[in-house]
Each structure stands twice: as C-alpha cells, then as structure tokens.
Amino acid sequence: MKADNRGSAASRRDFLKQGTVAAIALPALSALGACGESKAVAAPPGGNTVASPPPPSPQQRADAMDAMHEKGIKAFPAPTSGKGNQLFEPHLDGRVKVYDLTAEEVQWEVEPGRKVKAWAYNGQVPGPQIRVREGDRVRVNLTNKLPESTSIHFHGLELPNDQDGVPFITQPPVKPGASFTYEFTVPNAGSHMYHSHHNAAMQVGLGLLGAFVVEPKRALPAQRADVDYVMVLNDGSHGYTLNGKGFPATEPIVCKHGQTVRLRFMNEGMMIHPMHLHGMHMTVIAKDGWDQPAPWKCDTLNIAPGERWDVLVKATNLGTWAFHCHILPHAESEHGMFGMVTALIVQPAVV
Amino acid sequence: MKADNRGSAASRRDFLKQGTVAAIALPALSALGACGESKAVAAPPGGNTVASPPPPSPQQRADAMDAMHEKGIKAFPAPTSGKGNQLFEPHLDGRVKVYDLTAEEVQWEVEPGRKVKAWAYNGQVPGPQIRVREGDRVRVNLTNKLPESTSIHFHGLELPNDQDGVPFITQPPVKPGASFTYEFTVPNAGSHMYHSHHNAAMQVGLGLLGAFVVEPKRALPAQRADVDYVMVLNDGSHGYTLNGKGFPATEPIVCKHGQTVRLRFMNEGMMIHPMHLHGMHMTVIAKDGWDQPAPWKCDTLNIAPGERWDVLVKATNLGTWAFHCHILPHAESEHGMFGMVTALIVQPAVV
Amino acid sequence: MKADNRGSAASRRDFLKQGTVAAIALPALSALGACGESKAVAAPPGGNTVASPPPPSPQQRADAMDAMHEKGIKAFPAPTSGKGNQLFEPHLDGRVKVYDLTAEEVQWEVEPGRKVKAWAYNGQVPGPQIRVREGDRVRVNLTNKLPESTSIHFHGLELPNDQDGVPFITQPPVKPGASFTYEFTVPNAGSHMYHSHHNAAMQVGLGLLGAFVVEPKRALPAQRADVDYVMVLNDGSHGYTLNGKGFPATEPIVCKHGQTVRLRFMNEGMMIHPMHLHGMHMTVIAKDGWDQPAPWKCDTLNIAPGERWDVLVKATNLGTWAFHCHILPHAESEHGMFGMVTALIVQPAVV
C-alpha cells in the first residue's frame, strides 16, 4: 500500500491512532510518556498586596522554560483551521485536466490562535497541490478576487512563452475581478511550483503559491517511494512555515520501518533554509525537477529561494525524529520550538 | 558566427533592431504590444481646495500599480551613461599582455537618473573584463587615484604568493597616488575575478571588481558556446545590480534559437543570489573555474559571495524570458521590477 | 610524520619558529618584513588649546587606516587565554570510551582583550573535539552546571532514538545541577557535531557545541591526509569566529609543501559562510560525513548552518595564504581584518 500526502494518508486521525508514538500527543489525550519529566511550576503569588513576590529561583526559571518547551511538543501536531497543499483533483474537459484557481484574501491560522491575513488560491496556503504527468494537457483558470492585479508563473515548467505568466512581458496583468486561462501540454517532469509573478515579493509572501508536481512518463525504479511528501518552505509575513503552518501546527511525516520516503522541498521564501533530519540521512536525487547525475547523501540540505530538491529517505531507524531548519532562530526560541519544525515518524512495520 | 558580450554583440542598438521582441522596447519608440494592457490612470485632483480628494478605488489603485510595473518593463533596456564589464584589449610588450588599471572615484548611473558614488577601475563598474588564455604572460599596472590605499587580488588564480594582492601578507598596500605592478603567467583556466583586497568590504561594494576569464588551452567540445556572457552580481552600496546596473538598465542576453549560451555567474556581493531562468534550464558545467565532474541541471542556481558558476543554456524556447534573482525583494517591489532582473531573449534563427 | 590539530602540531610555538613566514609574526618579535610598508602616523596634536587641530590629509588618513590593518596582520596569531576544539582523550571503562562533559558558564577571550560570556563544554569553545572510530562504544556523561536545562544532540550520528538528545521527544531535559548519560555504538563515519538541542538558538550561540569526528573503519587511500583540521564556524553572540576565536586570534593551518590537508568545515552559526582559500583549490570529498560520489573542485565553498563539508587541499603553492569568509563584512572592516580570517601556511618541505 502506498501512503502519501495526497489527502488522507498522514492525516491527524491516523496519526493519533498510533500508540507507538508515545512522546507526541494531544495535551487532552496524553500524559507525556516515558521521556518527559514535568514538574509543577509554582504559580507566582499574585494578588493586590504591595509586597513584590520573591524573584523565581534558577530552578524555577528552568522549570518554567521547560514547561513552555514541553507544551509545544505535547501539542504537536496541533489542530488549526485550514490545510494547505491538498491534492487538487481536476475536472476533465475531454482529455484536458482543468484546474480552477481563485485568488482571494482569507484569514489563515498559522498556529493555534494566530490568524493572519493571507492571499490564497482556493483558500489554501500553499495552494492546492497540482499533480500531473508529463505530456498531460492542462488548463488553469485563474480568477482574481484580490484588490490588485496578479498572474501565475509556472516555476520550472518550460512552457511556450505566452504561458509564462510575467505581466507586460508575456501577458497582461489579470486585473481585480478578471480571469485568465493558461493551457499547455506539460513539458518536463519534476518538482515545480506555481505562484504569482506580479508584485510577487508581497503576493507570494502572503500565500499565492503552490506545488506543481509532474510525474515522469516512466519513473526510474530507484526513485519509487512509498511516501511522497511535498514540503513548501516560506518565511514571509506569516512567519517561518512548512506547508503554511508553524510548529506545533506543522504536519508530521509518517511512514513504516523499511519504507522509502520521497521528500520534495520547495522554497517559496526569501531566505535559505538548511533542513536537518535527525536519525537518518537523505539521498539527493533531483534538483529543480532534474535528476542529479550522481545522487549524494546528506543530513542537512540547504534550500535557497526558488529551488526544489528531491531526496529519498530510507526509513531504517524507528522513532520520532526532529526535522527542522538548522538556522536555529527559525526553529526555536526561549519559549520552545516554533516555525520550521516537524517530525519524521518511523513506525514499526506491520507484519 | 560567434556573438558574445565582448563589446558589440548584445548591444542596445542590435537589440532594438529586432522586431521579434514586441513586448520590450523604448517608451518613445513603441506601443506596448499585444500582451500589454494599459489603462489611463486618472490623476488625482489637486489644487488648493480644502476638500480632500476621494480615495482611489481598488481598481484605480490596481491600475496605478500596474502602470508603474509596465513603465519599467517598457523602459527595458533603459539607456544609462557608462557601461561596465567591457572587453579589455591589452597592449603588448613583446609577448606580455599589459593591462593598465586606474582605480578612481566616479559617478555611476545605476538606473536612469540614479547616480551614485563609485570606486571604479578605468571608470567601469564592473571593471573592464580581462580575457586571457591559460599560459599567457600578463602584466597588470595598477594606479591608485583613490583617497585610500588599495590592492588587487586575483580571485581564483593560483599565483605565486607575492602576486596574491593581500596587503601586509603578500605586498605593501598601494598608497594613494602610488602604482603597483603585478606580473604572472596565467596558471589555471576558468571564470575568475579581480578585486580590491584592502578595506574590501567597502571598496568592493563601491565597485573595485571585475571579471578575469581564462580560456583553457584546449576547450572541451561540450563547452563550446555561441554566446559567452559574464554576469557579475553585486548588492553593495549601489543596490542590487547585474554588471553594475539595476533593472531596467540591465542588459538583455540575446541569442538565436538553437544556439548555446554560456553564462558565467560571479558574485561580488555580500548575499546569496539564487538566479532563476524562465522557460529553459541551465546545465552547470563549472564551479570556480573547475569543471564539474558530472554536469547537472537546474533552473534556479544559488550563487554565494565569492563563487563563480558556469552554466550552458540550450536556447530551445523562443521568446523573451525573465531572468532574475529569486529572492523576490531583490527583484520586485510594489513599484515594479528593479535590481537583479534581466531577460534572455531567444530570437528565431535566421535561415 | 603526521601533523594535525589534535594538540601540538599547529601550535603557536612551532609557528613562530618558522623563519619562512616573514610577514606574520608577533609585534614584539618582528619587524614587518619585506612586504610591509609602514609609515609613522603623526599623533594629532592634543592639549587644552582652543584651536582645533587641522584635519588629517588624505595621505594621513590612508596611513592611519593602513596602520590599523598592519597591526592586525602583525599580531596574527595573537595569543588569547583559552583554546577550544582540543583533542579529547577519553578514559576507558572496559572497551567503552568515556567522555565527561560539563556544561557551565565561563568567560571566553575571543580576541585579545575581548572577553565574552560563554556557555562551554569543559571550558572550551568549541567544546573538546571527540574523535572515535566507526563501531566504537562511546559513553558521554553530561553534567549541567548552567542556570537552565540542556541536552546534547549528536548531529549527524544515526543513533537509536533515545540517544538523539531532543527534550520531550527523546528524553527529559537535563535540569540545572543534574546529569545525563548517553551511550551508543558509533554507527556512521564522518565529520559530525555535538551540541545543545534545548533553547539551542541561544545555547549553541553561546558556545555549547563541538566536533564529533568519526574515522571510518577503513579509510579510502584517496582520503589520506597529512594534516587533518577541523574548522568550526560560528556567528552567534561571540561575533564571527573560527574555532571560537576571531582574527587575529584565529589559528593558522600549517603544512609542508607537497602535503595534503584535510579540512572539515562545520557551521554552527545562523548564516552561510562561503570560505575562500587563496592560492590553491579545494577538492570536496564529503558532505555531512558522506562521501561525495564525484569529488569536485572549488576555491570558495558555501557552508550553511548545520552543514559539514570535507575537502582536501594539495599544498602545492608555497607561502602564507589568506583564508576567509567571502562575505566581506564577516572578515574585514575599515579597521582591518577581523572575525572569520585565518591563513594556510605552506612551508618548504624539509629535505
């Protein structure tokens, strides 16, 4: 059976069913598990008296800090409204796969309780994930419900010039209230993206972006994976996010021992993000959708804006593994982990 | 015939001759062409009356923003005074190729009307492009007309230590008004650079840098290109620039359909710049002048300070293709594209 | 004979013995040598008179700036108290190599006279260098004398989950005053690191980090080196440092002509650092401890946070070669070189 992130596989419900992941669970459902040490932190004495409370001892301060860290971990994966990067099922017009995209302003919950203004395709940040095959005929109908003009650039696809999505070079801008249709035969396989190419520093930062994955006509056996996961990095006005969410609202990647996980990193931000996987290495197989001639291994992969990197992870090491940007201020503060942090969870294989 | 950027090939005049590039032209010479949609924007009512003008409608605001974007595109390639990176013809002293470089302060027009203080070699930013062949004997006479000392480091060339250009380690600083002569036999091929190595964070940021390209004694057939273009990236006190200019004053790269373009990226700045080419991929063939053992493909190439990357582009896709740094705030604002943006223009091959 | 940085080889005393390095020496011991040009800079007239001194001439200003640059170079390698990254000799418990690490606050001298607050393992920044062999049994006893909790993550080692060092995921935090023991069989060779994984943006920035080098059971002949040098990059609250020190207190790397130097770059900071070697190229042989399938050459290697890169340098070029981060503001100011600057010194081979 093939588990992937095209909908239900790594869902929250499945995740919570798994008793094997003791350390990560909802606050309401779990005690912390064997690895957690939690001490009650005395609430500072309050009230209306004039006397100041005594300053906390070093031990109390350490406990208070640890409690914040623990709270974040225990909340993971924290429920929020809205889920981006959902697999986009096209409707068919003959043999043409048709995708209707509406760009509009929404409120987006990045972490529990933190809602931000987003400009989103179909209400999702990242926009819905387009997955097609090399040679497919694709039509994208863009409707602009934003207060400014926009356009879509299919980043990485080698399209005819008039489908490239750059206002005043290849097309007029798509005005507020207007629509525009792109149609093309998908030319080259790989992990690509679609995003605004108009006032893009702002529009992409606000969420007008999505994955555009093109499966090859014939996949190499070496590239077959049991789990195929797209991870879009961003660092715009929503903060440091993985697929539109910050830790603890990020999504764990779940697989079985012995499986192969394909990760497709896509950087839609303005900064590099060297993603570090604990416990296992990654084998780098493609850059910007093009096979690397000689795959190479690493545990920390530097992903620059606009880049896509595909890696394979052989899930040989059981457990819950931290997986985060190694620019530490993108991942942790005195208040605990946040932002670009998730986990790869390797479960025992079912016999 | 070989077209390159060693002088006339991609010149503005040639560029304007080409009727095939409808969308990009001088404001004075052109209507925008089929892809442009331009609406007159009502000037806000002015004057001395007390009443405030009504706020612009969303549509008016969108039109005003688009007009700024359109203006930049239509201006490209915008004329400015001064052109950097021009091919430097040496004079000969016997078999020695002699290059006289004078470092002095000039005014440099980065974009139309924006003149900045620059410290330049021979009045150019980047300095004149030195192109020699492996094994050539080269003499560089540096004259310092700056108000502070300087030196030249030949970045990437494996020279004898006393030619390395680091004050107080390999030579004395070259004082204001003084001269210094470097002379060496060119040891290793590739895309290299020359720049100040004294107070360099400031001096290189102000413009004391240039390309030093060494052609191999015997080029590999796989590396032969029809167009050979050096692109120097910078982000110092002049802003975000390609070859010393910001968009729309940057230079388009022009080639014919079917040709091979060799790009030599050189980062003389303080930040990474992931350069993204639309419509076609790049095959990476060399790093810092050294052949890559296994060329690999990408459409977004991350170039760090001090690095040089050589790529080949097979011009298989007709049209005008945006080509820009994908750190979007280096390339676009609400006012339109600026900074590190140019275009690769693939014209129909002449039959 | 094998010279490396596991203690005495590149020591300051050996360095000063070498008459071949004329340009770099202690102020007290040396005149500058042939390449230095030093002019006395007149001290501005002081005193209590009302009249202002005349402003310095451009020549005087240039001389004053150059004197500051010269002073830094002449001081290199400047003595400071404390040396990080010293080879850590374990004690043995049967066949288990035992390393006792105490995390505590110390004062750390980054450059002569500049002392900063550091959180250090065993009083060193970076912590003592652990060097083991694939398959070794290792025990690390961590004692926490800090005012907050901590933990150790063995970055790059593919350990059992409960040894991974992430509080609340794989273990409880190690409280102030408490201890924790890690024990494992070393699974994979390469250049790895150990560092705090609790409040790590702060704790690692303050110095809780070190190299964890795992030698392979069988080294490839192509990877044998005469000098094996670990260079840890950091950019936290101590400023820009190489192995915990800023220039001129950084350590030169010394070798003989014809030798092979292996450099192991490790970035424990928050920024990229493209390290540029003058005079020779580097052959990149490993990433994050994994052999590169096709070694490649460069002179400027971009190292992102969390990454480790191993390179070989064939010391074919005699002399003292600048070696620095090419983000120039990390290496030089108007006051001269500082921060991420050192030198590779290639001495004549002893016949």
Tab-separated table of C-alpha atoms in Angstrom, chain C residues 2-346:
chain	number	residue	atom	x	y	z
C	2	LYS	CA	51.568	13.282	10.514
C	3	ALA	CA	50.808	16.783	11.694
C	4	ASP	CA	47.305	17.606	12.697
C	5	ASN	CA	45.344	19.773	15.024
C	6	ARG	CA	44.867	17.244	17.761
C	7	GLY	CA	47.035	19.130	20.130
C	8	SER	CA	50.524	20.258	19.429
C	9	ALA	CA	51.042	20.208	15.693
C	10	ALA	CA	50.000	23.630	14.555
C	11	SER	CA	50.826	25.230	17.833
C	12	ARG	CA	51.803	28.777	18.215
C	13	ARG	CA	55.327	27.900	19.286
C	14	ASP	CA	56.030	25.809	16.230
C	15	PHE	CA	54.556	28.501	14.133
C	16	LEU	CA	56.873	31.154	15.468
C	17	LYS	CA	59.944	29.008	14.964
C	18	GLN	CA	59.481	29.091	11.241
C	19	GLY	CA	61.657	31.735	9.717
C	20	THR	CA	59.979	31.199	6.385
C	21	VAL	CA	56.917	33.131	7.339
C	22	ALA	CA	58.276	36.602	7.390
C	23	ALA	CA	55.138	38.587	7.091
C	24	ILE	CA	53.280	37.213	10.069
C	25	ALA	CA	54.801	37.478	13.479
C	26	LEU	CA	54.319	38.918	16.901
C	27	PRO	CA	54.708	42.670	17.198
C	28	ALA	CA	57.257	42.222	19.925
C	29	LEU	CA	59.435	39.885	17.916
C	30	SER	CA	59.466	41.200	14.426
C	31	ALA	CA	59.926	43.994	12.067
C	32	LEU	CA	57.332	43.594	9.401
C	33	GLY	CA	59.429	42.042	6.654
C	34	ALA	CA	59.894	42.827	3.047
C	35	CYS	CA	56.290	43.236	2.083
C	36	GLY	CA	55.340	45.684	4.772
C	37	GLU	CA	55.398	49.400	4.301
C	38	SER	CA	54.803	51.275	7.481
C	39	LYS	CA	54.907	54.964	7.987
C	40	ALA	CA	54.817	56.687	11.295
C	41	VAL	CA	51.478	58.374	11.717
C	42	ALA	CA	51.754	61.689	13.466
C	43	ALA	CA	49.621	61.742	16.556
C	44	PRO	CA	47.113	64.555	16.295
C	45	PRO	CA	48.164	67.471	18.472
C	46	GLY	CA	46.221	67.413	21.687
C	47	GLY	CA	46.091	69.550	24.768
C	48	ASN	CA	43.884	72.236	26.097
C	49	THR	CA	44.175	74.925	23.474
C	50	VAL	CA	41.064	76.266	21.886
C	51	ALA	CA	42.211	75.912	18.313
C	52	SER	CA	41.126	72.703	16.551
C	53	PRO	CA	43.868	70.625	15.007
C	54	PRO	CA	43.983	70.774	11.234
C	55	PRO	CA	42.067	67.858	9.705
C	56	PRO	CA	44.270	64.979	8.582
C	57	SER	CA	45.295	64.946	4.941
C	58	PRO	CA	44.079	62.077	2.726
C	59	GLN	CA	47.577	60.642	2.894
C	60	GLN	CA	47.496	60.764	6.698
C	61	ARG	CA	44.105	59.130	6.763
C	62	ALA	CA	45.282	56.379	4.431
C	63	ASP	CA	48.362	55.834	6.584
C	64	ALA	CA	46.256	55.676	9.721
C	65	MET	CA	43.920	53.108	8.159
C	66	ASP	CA	46.823	51.046	6.864
C	67	ALA	CA	48.465	51.113	10.281
C	68	MET	CA	45.359	49.540	11.774
C	69	HIS	CA	45.332	46.869	9.078
C	70	GLU	CA	49.046	46.212	9.575
C	71	LYS	CA	48.662	45.935	13.321
C	72	GLY	CA	46.113	43.144	12.971
C	73	ILE	CA	48.215	41.181	10.492
C	74	LYS	CA	51.348	41.558	12.605
C	75	ALA	CA	49.537	40.362	15.683
C	76	PHE	CA	48.398	37.143	13.982
C	77	PRO	CA	48.250	34.586	15.537
C	78	ALA	CA	47.551	36.650	18.623
C	79	PRO	CA	47.690	34.925	21.998
C	80	THR	CA	44.477	34.707	23.985
C	81	SER	CA	43.516	32.707	27.016
C	82	GLY	CA	41.598	29.530	26.310
C	83	LYS	CA	41.742	27.210	23.331
C	84	GLY	CA	38.766	25.334	22.013
C	85	ASN	CA	38.431	22.214	19.907
C	86	GLN	CA	41.283	20.418	21.708
C	87	LEU	CA	41.501	16.708	21.129
C	88	PHE	CA	39.501	14.983	23.877
C	89	GLU	CA	41.234	11.904	25.313
C	90	PRO	CA	38.595	9.593	26.741
C	91	HIS	CA	39.085	7.410	29.743
C	92	LEU	CA	38.238	3.770	29.275
C	93	ASP	CA	35.645	1.707	31.090
C	94	GLY	CA	36.494	-1.671	29.669
C	95	ARG	CA	36.086	-1.105	25.955
C	96	VAL	CA	33.827	1.897	26.367
C	97	LYS	CA	35.355	5.274	25.597
C	98	VAL	CA	34.036	7.616	28.257
C	99	TYR	CA	33.812	11.362	27.790
C	100	ASP	CA	32.823	13.552	30.724
C	101	LEU	CA	31.353	16.846	29.618
C	102	THR	CA	30.443	19.630	31.981
C	103	ALA	CA	28.379	22.495	30.640
C	104	GLU	CA	28.999	25.702	32.515
C	105	GLU	CA	29.353	29.423	32.116
C	106	VAL	CA	32.842	30.794	31.550
C	107	GLN	CA	34.482	33.948	30.340
C	108	TRP	CA	35.892	33.407	26.869
C	109	GLU	CA	38.523	35.571	25.206
C	110	VAL	CA	37.549	35.807	21.543
C	111	GLU	CA	40.266	38.259	20.565
C	112	PRO	CA	42.975	39.831	22.690
C	113	GLY	CA	41.208	41.701	25.430
C	114	ARG	CA	37.647	40.963	24.315
C	115	LYS	CA	36.117	38.600	26.856
C	116	VAL	CA	32.554	37.436	26.496
C	117	LYS	CA	30.128	35.314	28.419
C	118	ALA	CA	30.204	31.780	27.066
C	119	TRP	CA	28.390	28.562	27.842
C	120	ALA	CA	31.041	25.957	27.278
C	121	TYR	CA	31.702	22.236	27.490
C	122	ASN	CA	34.715	21.724	29.756
C	123	GLY	CA	35.603	25.383	29.491
C	124	GLN	CA	36.291	25.242	25.750
C	125	VAL	CA	34.600	26.927	22.797
C	126	PRO	CA	34.164	24.851	20.679
C	127	GLY	CA	33.974	22.035	23.176
C	128	PRO	CA	36.706	19.399	23.182
C	129	GLN	CA	36.962	17.510	19.910
C	130	ILE	CA	35.692	13.944	20.130
C	131	ARG	CA	37.426	11.598	17.673
C	132	VAL	CA	36.387	7.994	17.542
C	133	ARG	CA	36.211	5.188	15.062
C	134	GLU	CA	33.179	3.608	13.441
C	135	GLY	CA	31.985	0.803	15.703
C	136	ASP	CA	33.474	2.226	18.898
C	137	ARG	CA	31.378	2.102	22.035
C	138	VAL	CA	31.045	5.618	23.448
C	139	ARG	CA	29.637	6.991	26.672
C	140	VAL	CA	29.091	10.705	27.203
C	141	ASN	CA	28.378	11.873	30.741
C	142	LEU	CA	26.840	15.313	30.658
C	143	THR	CA	26.769	17.396	33.821
C	144	ASN	CA	24.737	20.559	33.696
C	145	LYS	CA	26.129	23.453	35.716
C	146	LEU	CA	24.163	26.028	33.738
C	147	PRO	CA	21.228	28.016	35.119
C	148	GLU	CA	18.849	26.381	32.634
C	149	SER	CA	18.152	22.893	31.322
C	150	THR	CA	20.103	21.486	28.410
C	151	SER	CA	20.719	18.310	26.369
C	152	ILE	CA	23.135	17.016	23.742
C	153	HIS	CA	22.190	16.156	20.195
C	154	PHE	CA	24.797	14.210	18.222
C	155	HIS	CA	24.284	15.974	14.917
C	156	GLY	CA	24.851	13.588	12.030
C	157	LEU	CA	25.081	10.359	14.006
C	158	GLU	CA	22.313	7.880	13.241
C	159	LEU	CA	21.720	6.813	16.812
C	160	PRO	CA	18.884	4.928	18.472
C	161	ASN	CA	16.036	7.321	19.076
C	162	ASP	CA	16.500	7.564	22.839
C	163	GLN	CA	20.075	8.855	22.352
C	164	ASP	CA	19.064	11.666	19.986
C	165	GLY	CA	19.005	14.388	22.604
C	166	VAL	CA	15.762	16.255	21.897
C	167	PRO	CA	13.979	17.132	25.151
C	168	PHE	CA	10.368	15.959	25.419
C	169	ILE	CA	10.722	13.915	22.218
C	170	THR	CA	13.530	11.514	23.067
C	171	GLN	CA	14.477	12.340	26.661
C	172	PRO	CA	13.668	14.693	29.506
C	173	PRO	CA	15.634	17.933	29.661
C	174	VAL	CA	18.727	17.782	31.818
C	175	LYS	CA	17.936	20.179	34.648
C	176	PRO	CA	20.418	22.585	36.279
C	177	GLY	CA	22.607	20.540	38.580
C	178	ALA	CA	21.549	17.252	37.012
C	179	SER	CA	23.456	14.774	34.873
C	180	PHE	CA	22.560	12.567	31.947
C	181	THR	CA	24.430	9.746	30.272
C	182	TYR	CA	24.400	8.934	26.589
C	183	GLU	CA	25.827	5.639	25.414
C	184	PHE	CA	25.904	4.149	21.967
C	185	THR	CA	27.908	2.285	19.384
C	186	VAL	CA	29.133	4.745	16.782
C	187	PRO	CA	27.123	3.952	13.670
C	188	ASN	CA	28.373	6.090	10.796
C	189	ALA	CA	31.699	7.662	9.901
C	190	GLY	CA	32.277	11.285	9.017
C	191	SER	CA	32.517	14.833	10.260
C	192	HIS	CA	29.733	15.309	12.745
C	193	MET	CA	28.974	17.603	15.676
C	194	TYR	CA	27.532	17.576	19.143
C	195	HIS	CA	25.574	20.474	20.546
C	196	SER	CA	22.728	21.500	22.776
C	197	HIS	CA	19.217	20.847	21.474
C	198	HIS	CA	17.401	22.817	24.157
C	199	ASN	CA	16.909	26.557	23.832
C	200	ALA	CA	19.505	25.916	21.194
C	201	ALA	CA	19.339	29.183	19.290
C	202	MET	CA	20.757	30.728	22.430
C	203	GLN	CA	22.760	27.844	23.921
C	204	VAL	CA	24.616	26.971	20.720
C	205	GLY	CA	25.213	30.650	20.033
C	206	LEU	CA	26.816	30.903	23.469
C	207	GLY	CA	29.175	28.014	22.779
C	208	LEU	CA	27.551	24.659	23.607
C	209	LEU	CA	28.913	22.860	20.560
C	210	GLY	CA	31.821	20.730	19.472
C	211	ALA	CA	33.159	18.487	16.720
C	212	PHE	CA	32.409	14.752	16.731
C	213	VAL	CA	34.643	13.165	14.132
C	214	VAL	CA	34.203	9.511	13.290
C	215	GLU	CA	37.016	7.864	11.398
C	216	PRO	CA	35.948	5.074	9.091
C	217	LYS	CA	36.927	1.519	9.780
C	218	ARG	CA	38.818	1.564	6.532
C	219	ALA	CA	39.790	4.937	5.067
C	220	LEU	CA	39.992	5.244	1.318
C	221	PRO	CA	43.560	5.878	0.171
C	222	ALA	CA	42.321	8.962	-1.712
C	223	GLN	CA	41.249	10.467	1.601
C	224	ARG	CA	44.526	10.099	3.460
C	225	ALA	CA	45.834	13.428	4.615
C	226	ASP	CA	48.990	14.658	6.334
C	227	VAL	CA	47.113	17.338	8.234
C	228	ASP	CA	43.546	16.878	9.409
C	229	TYR	CA	41.981	20.118	10.568
C	230	VAL	CA	38.512	20.822	11.941
C	231	MET	CA	37.200	24.345	11.394
C	232	VAL	CA	34.016	25.215	13.263
C	233	LEU	CA	32.303	28.383	12.031
C	234	ASN	CA	30.082	30.439	14.289
C	235	ASP	CA	28.349	33.807	14.199
C	236	GLY	CA	26.396	33.995	17.461
C	237	SER	CA	26.784	36.374	20.342
C	238	HIS	CA	30.582	35.979	20.252
C	239	GLY	CA	30.810	37.524	16.807
C	240	TYR	CA	32.263	35.891	13.713
C	241	THR	CA	34.567	33.098	14.828
C	242	LEU	CA	36.643	30.161	13.600
C	243	ASN	CA	37.063	27.593	16.351
C	244	GLY	CA	35.855	30.114	18.895
C	245	LYS	CA	38.302	32.884	18.032
C	246	GLY	CA	38.206	35.957	15.825
C	247	PHE	CA	41.148	37.196	13.794
C	248	PRO	CA	43.932	37.896	14.759
C	249	ALA	CA	43.446	35.253	17.473
C	250	THR	CA	42.493	32.561	14.966
C	251	GLU	CA	44.809	29.630	14.404
C	252	PRO	CA	46.841	29.292	11.209
C	253	ILE	CA	46.855	25.942	9.472
C	254	VAL	CA	50.441	24.912	8.829
C	255	CYS	CA	51.721	22.264	6.444
C	256	LYS	CA	54.699	21.371	4.306
C	257	HIS	CA	54.933	21.776	0.564
C	258	GLY	CA	53.537	18.695	-1.122
C	259	GLN	CA	51.428	17.602	1.809
C	260	THR	CA	47.695	17.016	1.699
C	261	VAL	CA	45.497	18.923	4.130
C	262	ARG	CA	42.046	17.711	5.011
C	263	LEU	CA	39.721	20.447	6.197
C	264	ARG	CA	36.476	19.639	7.940
C	265	PHE	CA	34.195	22.672	7.851
C	266	MET	CA	31.337	22.687	10.342
C	267	ASN	CA	28.837	25.525	10.541
C	268	GLU	CA	27.296	26.002	13.991
C	269	GLY	CA	26.029	29.505	13.223
C	270	MET	CA	22.917	31.086	11.798
C	271	MET	CA	24.338	32.343	8.493
C	272	ILE	CA	26.043	30.926	5.456
C	273	HIS	CA	29.796	31.372	5.245
C	274	PRO	CA	31.433	30.885	1.842
C	275	MET	CA	35.021	30.129	2.819
C	276	HIS	CA	37.580	31.267	0.255
C	277	LEU	CA	41.095	29.868	0.118
C	278	HIS	CA	43.739	31.869	-1.698
C	279	GLY	CA	46.411	30.307	-3.874
C	280	MET	CA	45.098	26.754	-4.100
C	281	HIS	CA	41.849	24.960	-4.697
C	282	MET	CA	39.936	22.573	-2.514
C	283	THR	CA	38.631	19.183	-3.637
C	284	VAL	CA	35.302	18.464	-1.994
C	285	ILE	CA	35.153	14.844	-0.878
C	286	ALA	CA	32.348	14.611	1.680
C	287	LYS	CA	29.108	16.265	2.726
C	288	ASP	CA	27.783	15.767	6.256
C	289	GLY	CA	30.153	12.842	6.634
C	290	TRP	CA	29.041	11.072	3.471
C	291	ASP	CA	31.495	10.650	0.618
C	292	GLN	CA	30.608	12.668	-2.435
C	293	PRO	CA	30.164	10.273	-5.367
C	294	ALA	CA	32.187	12.550	-7.638
C	295	PRO	CA	34.620	14.855	-5.832
C	296	TRP	CA	34.682	18.356	-7.275
C	297	LYS	CA	36.912	21.385	-7.034
C	298	CYS	CA	36.418	24.939	-5.873
C	299	ASP	CA	38.183	27.781	-4.117
C	300	THR	CA	35.103	29.172	-2.384
C	301	LEU	CA	32.872	26.740	-0.528
C	302	ASN	CA	29.489	27.848	0.739
C	303	ILE	CA	28.764	26.311	4.132
C	304	ALA	CA	25.248	26.621	5.513
C	305	PRO	CA	24.182	26.236	9.146
C	306	GLY	CA	24.281	22.608	10.263
C	307	GLU	CA	26.330	21.504	7.259
C	308	ARG	CA	29.715	19.815	7.314
C	309	TRP	CA	31.933	19.695	4.259
C	310	ASP	CA	35.230	17.841	3.985
C	311	VAL	CA	37.795	18.986	1.463
C	312	LEU	CA	41.345	18.112	0.536
C	313	VAL	CA	43.946	20.726	-0.322
C	314	LYS	CA	47.117	19.680	-2.059
C	315	ALA	CA	49.713	22.126	-0.738
C	316	THR	CA	51.434	22.956	-3.982
C	317	ASN	CA	51.934	26.683	-3.521
C	318	LEU	CA	54.488	27.996	-1.031
C	319	GLY	CA	53.653	30.878	1.249
C	320	THR	CA	51.123	32.341	3.621
C	321	TRP	CA	47.657	32.327	2.083
C	322	ALA	CA	44.662	34.281	3.310
C	323	PHE	CA	41.704	32.041	4.072
C	324	HIS	CA	38.455	33.746	4.985
C	325	CYS	CA	34.727	34.036	4.696
C	326	HIS	CA	33.934	35.858	1.460
C	327	ILE	CA	31.005	37.690	2.939
C	328	LEU	CA	33.451	40.533	3.337
C	329	PRO	CA	31.735	42.198	6.311
C	330	HIS	CA	32.437	38.957	8.204
C	331	ALA	CA	36.167	39.377	7.582
C	332	GLU	CA	37.230	42.989	7.183
C	333	SER	CA	36.306	46.493	8.198
C	334	GLU	CA	37.948	49.867	7.846
C	335	HIS	CA	39.898	48.870	10.944
C	336	GLY	CA	41.411	45.846	9.248
C	337	MET	CA	40.735	42.148	9.103
C	338	PHE	CA	38.749	40.583	11.913
C	339	GLY	CA	36.421	37.671	12.509
C	340	MET	CA	36.452	34.796	10.036
C	341	VAL	CA	40.002	35.111	8.756
C	342	THR	CA	42.934	32.761	9.124
C	343	ALA	CA	45.799	31.575	6.921
C	344	LEU	CA	47.005	28.389	5.328
C	345	ILE	CA	50.790	28.396	5.581
C	346	VAL	CA	52.670	26.174	3.171
